[in-house]
Amino acid sequence: MPSMHTSFLPVVHARVVVIGLLSALVLAGCGSTSRRVNYEPEAFGSTTTHTRDYEATEAQTCEAARRALLSQGYMITAANADLVTGRKSFQPASEVHVEVEFRVVCARESTRSGKASRNTVAFATALQDRYGLKKVNNSASLGVGAIGSLSLPFSGSDDAMVKVASETLTDERFYDRFFSLLDRYLEGPEGEEEAGAPAETPAASPPPAASSSQPAPVPAPAVTYPVTSSPNRG
């Protein structure tokens, strides 16, 4: 007859395995929940931070956005009638490099009835990439046929910029300054319309009368004829 101790071991082992699996599932669920919370901070409550309405066409709005970015030192990477993108580099510290990619999309606003409106909505988004300086150690090695690889006591290091963070800028004041500058370029300088209007041409004066090169004819002297007097019959 088998002993009770021998038959009890498989049951204990099975319980330990089941408890371990349940613990792993619980830990995995907790970890996934925390990551999901970290990646879902959006409330979708504000629609004014990244958008503005303009009484202009899509091409006019994006052209004003392109000029606004150019005036601030951005390098334009793409520009057409409904999209403008630009990049600008910053160096806040000796070992920190920051790049901002600005993107503007111009879309014609439509009414609820589906008819196209004369207004255009400008959507602006800025993505900030942060890079850090990282040192990579390199050691020299020498391959010997009989012995193998032999490491030498000579080493060096190379500096490389590595991306350490990437974030979409959400500061309302940052976008307010950009949209104010876009509005200035969209309106244009004062007096532009007056300068662009064609100047009125003065009415052409009638050509002067052509003067004759020949002298005016001299009138001929009057010719007198003698009149005979009639005899007095009275």
Coordinates of C-alpha atoms in Angstrom, one line a residue:
M1 CA 0.0 0.0 0.0
P2 CA 1.5 3.3 -1.0
S3 CA 2.2 5.8 1.7
M4 CA 0.1 8.9 2.3
H5 CA 3.2 11.1 2.0
T6 CA 3.9 9.8 -1.5
S7 CA 0.4 10.4 -2.8
F8 CA 0.2 13.9 -1.3
L9 CA 3.2 15.3 -3.1
P10 CA 1.6 15.6 -6.6
V11 CA -1.4 17.4 -5.1
V12 CA 0.8 19.9 -3.4
H13 CA 2.9 20.4 -6.5
A14 CA -0.2 21.1 -8.6
R15 CA -1.5 23.6 -6.1
V16 CA 1.8 25.5 -6.1
V17 CA 1.8 25.6 -9.9
V18 CA -1.8 27.0 -10.0
I19 CA -1.0 29.6 -7.4
G20 CA 2.1 30.7 -9.3
L21 CA 0.1 31.1 -12.5
L22 CA -2.6 33.1 -10.8
S23 CA 0.0 35.4 -9.2
A24 CA 1.7 35.9 -12.6
L25 CA -1.7 36.8 -14.2
V26 CA -2.5 39.3 -11.5
L27 CA 0.9 41.0 -11.7
A28 CA 0.6 41.2 -15.5
G29 CA -2.9 42.7 -15.2
C30 CA -1.7 45.3 -12.7
G31 CA 1.3 46.2 -14.9
S32 CA -0.9 46.5 -18.1
T33 CA -3.4 48.7 -16.2
S34 CA -0.7 51.1 -15.0
R35 CA 0.8 51.4 -18.5
R36 CA -2.7 52.0 -20.0
V37 CA -3.4 54.8 -17.5
N38 CA 0.0 56.4 -18.4
Y39 CA -0.8 56.4 -22.1
E40 CA -4.4 57.7 -21.8
P41 CA -4.2 61.2 -20.3
E42 CA -6.2 62.8 -23.0
A43 CA -9.5 64.5 -22.0
F44 CA -10.4 65.9 -25.4
G45 CA -12.0 68.9 -23.7
S46 CA -10.3 71.8 -25.4
T47 CA -10.7 72.7 -29.1
T48 CA -9.0 76.1 -29.1
T49 CA -5.4 75.3 -28.2
H50 CA -4.4 73.9 -31.6
T51 CA -7.0 75.5 -33.9
R52 CA -8.0 78.9 -35.2
D53 CA -10.6 80.1 -37.7
Y54 CA -9.7 82.6 -40.5
E55 CA -11.7 84.3 -43.2
A56 CA -9.5 83.2 -46.0
T57 CA -9.0 80.3 -48.4
E58 CA -6.9 77.3 -47.6
A59 CA -4.0 78.4 -49.8
Q60 CA -3.9 81.9 -48.3
T61 CA -4.0 80.5 -44.7
C62 CA -1.2 78.0 -45.3
E63 CA 0.9 80.6 -47.2
A64 CA 0.6 82.9 -44.2
A65 CA 1.7 80.0 -41.9
R66 CA 4.7 79.3 -44.1
R67 CA 5.8 83.0 -43.9
A68 CA 5.2 83.0 -40.1
L69 CA 7.5 80.0 -39.6
L70 CA 10.1 81.4 -42.0
S71 CA 10.2 84.6 -40.0
Q72 CA 11.1 82.7 -36.9
G73 CA 14.0 80.7 -38.4
Y74 CA 12.1 77.4 -39.1
M75 CA 13.4 75.3 -42.1
I76 CA 10.4 74.5 -44.3
T77 CA 10.4 70.8 -45.1
A78 CA 7.0 70.7 -47.0
A79 CA 4.6 73.4 -48.2
N80 CA 1.5 73.2 -50.4
A81 CA -2.1 74.5 -50.4
D82 CA -3.3 72.7 -47.3
L83 CA -0.1 71.6 -45.4
V84 CA 3.1 73.3 -44.1
T85 CA 5.8 71.6 -42.0
G86 CA 9.0 73.1 -40.6
R87 CA 11.8 72.2 -38.2
K88 CA 14.0 74.2 -35.9
S89 CA 16.9 73.2 -33.7
F90 CA 17.7 74.4 -30.2
Q91 CA 20.7 73.9 -27.8
P92 CA 19.5 74.6 -24.3
A93 CA 22.7 72.9 -22.8
S94 CA 26.1 71.8 -23.9
E95 CA 25.0 68.1 -24.0
V96 CA 21.3 68.5 -24.8
H97 CA 19.9 69.0 -28.3
V98 CA 16.2 69.8 -29.0
E99 CA 14.4 69.8 -32.3
V100 CA 10.8 71.1 -32.8
E101 CA 8.8 70.0 -35.8
F102 CA 5.9 72.4 -36.5
R103 CA 3.0 71.2 -38.6
V104 CA 0.0 73.3 -39.9
V105 CA -3.0 71.8 -41.7
C106 CA -5.4 74.1 -43.4
A107 CA -9.0 72.7 -44.0
R108 CA -12.0 74.4 -45.4
E109 CA -14.7 74.7 -42.8
S110 CA -18.1 73.3 -43.8
T111 CA -21.6 74.0 -42.4
R112 CA -23.9 71.4 -41.0
S113 CA -25.8 71.3 -44.2
G114 CA -22.6 70.2 -46.0
K115 CA -22.1 73.4 -47.9
A116 CA -18.5 74.7 -48.0
S117 CA -17.9 77.9 -46.0
R118 CA -15.6 80.8 -46.9
N119 CA -13.7 80.3 -43.6
T120 CA -10.6 78.0 -43.1
V121 CA -9.6 76.2 -40.0
A122 CA -5.9 76.0 -39.2
F123 CA -4.7 73.1 -37.1
A124 CA -1.2 73.6 -35.6
T125 CA 0.9 70.9 -33.8
A126 CA 4.4 71.1 -32.5
L127 CA 6.4 67.9 -31.7
Q128 CA 9.6 68.3 -29.6
D129 CA 12.3 65.7 -29.8
R130 CA 15.0 65.8 -27.1
Y131 CA 18.5 64.3 -27.6
G132 CA 21.2 63.6 -25.1
L133 CA 24.9 63.0 -25.5
K134 CA 26.0 59.4 -24.9
K135 CA 29.5 58.1 -24.7
V136 CA 30.2 54.7 -26.3
N137 CA 33.3 52.9 -25.2
N138 CA 35.4 51.0 -27.8
S139 CA 38.1 48.5 -26.9
A140 CA 40.8 47.4 -29.3
S141 CA 41.2 43.6 -29.9
L142 CA 43.8 41.7 -31.9
G143 CA 43.1 38.3 -33.5
V144 CA 45.8 35.7 -33.3
G145 CA 45.4 32.4 -35.2
A146 CA 46.8 30.1 -32.6
I147 CA 45.6 31.8 -29.5
G148 CA 42.4 33.5 -30.6
S149 CA 41.2 37.0 -29.9
L150 CA 43.5 39.0 -27.6
S151 CA 42.2 42.2 -26.0
L152 CA 44.7 45.1 -25.8
P153 CA 44.6 47.7 -23.0
F154 CA 43.8 50.4 -25.5
S155 CA 40.2 51.8 -25.4
G156 CA 38.4 54.9 -26.7
S157 CA 35.0 56.5 -26.6
D158 CA 32.8 58.1 -29.2
D159 CA 30.1 60.7 -28.6
A160 CA 26.7 60.1 -30.1
M161 CA 23.4 62.0 -29.8
V162 CA 20.6 59.6 -28.7
K163 CA 16.9 60.5 -28.6
V164 CA 15.8 60.4 -25.0
A165 CA 12.3 62.0 -25.1
S166 CA 9.6 63.0 -27.6
E167 CA 6.6 65.1 -26.6
T168 CA 3.8 67.1 -28.3
L169 CA 3.8 70.7 -27.0
T170 CA 0.5 71.7 -25.4
D171 CA 1.3 75.2 -24.0
E172 CA -1.6 77.5 -25.1
R173 CA 0.7 80.6 -24.9
F174 CA 3.1 79.0 -27.4
Y175 CA 0.3 78.5 -30.0
D176 CA -1.3 81.9 -29.2
R177 CA 1.9 83.6 -30.3
F178 CA 2.1 81.6 -33.5
F179 CA -1.6 82.2 -34.5
S180 CA -1.2 86.0 -33.8
L181 CA 1.8 86.1 -36.1
L182 CA -0.1 84.1 -38.7
D183 CA -2.9 86.6 -38.5
R184 CA -0.5 89.4 -39.1
Y185 CA 0.8 87.8 -42.3
L186 CA -2.7 86.9 -43.4
E187 CA -3.9 90.5 -43.2
G188 CA -0.7 91.9 -44.8
P189 CA 0.9 95.3 -44.2
E190 CA -1.3 98.4 -44.1
G191 CA -1.8 100.1 -47.4
E192 CA -1.1 97.0 -49.4
E193 CA -4.5 97.1 -51.0
E194 CA -4.0 100.8 -51.9
A195 CA -0.6 100.1 -53.3
G196 CA -1.8 97.1 -55.3
A197 CA -4.7 99.1 -56.8
P198 CA -4.0 100.2 -60.4
A199 CA -3.4 104.0 -60.7
E200 CA -5.8 105.9 -62.7
T201 CA -4.4 107.0 -66.0
P202 CA -5.0 110.7 -66.9
A203 CA -7.3 111.3 -69.8
A204 CA -5.4 111.8 -73.0
S205 CA -5.4 115.4 -74.1
P206 CA -6.5 116.0 -77.7
P207 CA -3.6 116.4 -80.1
P208 CA -2.7 119.9 -81.1
A209 CA -4.0 121.2 -84.4
A210 CA -1.5 120.6 -87.1
S211 CA 0.1 123.9 -88.2
S212 CA 0.4 124.4 -91.9
S213 CA 3.9 125.0 -93.1
Q214 CA 2.7 127.2 -96.0
P215 CA 2.0 130.9 -95.3
A216 CA -1.6 132.1 -95.3
P217 CA -2.7 133.4 -98.7
V218 CA -2.7 137.1 -99.1
P219 CA -6.1 138.5 -100.3
A220 CA -6.0 140.1 -103.7
P221 CA -6.6 143.9 -103.9
A222 CA -10.1 145.0 -104.7
V223 CA -10.7 146.0 -108.3
T224 CA -12.7 149.2 -108.9
Y225 CA -14.6 149.8 -112.1
P226 CA -15.6 153.4 -113.2
V227 CA -19.3 154.1 -113.2
T228 CA -20.7 156.4 -115.9
S229 CA -23.1 159.0 -114.6
S230 CA -26.5 159.3 -116.2
P231 CA -27.5 162.7 -117.7
N232 CA -29.9 164.8 -115.7
R233 CA -33.2 164.7 -117.3
G234 CA -34.9 167.1 -115.1

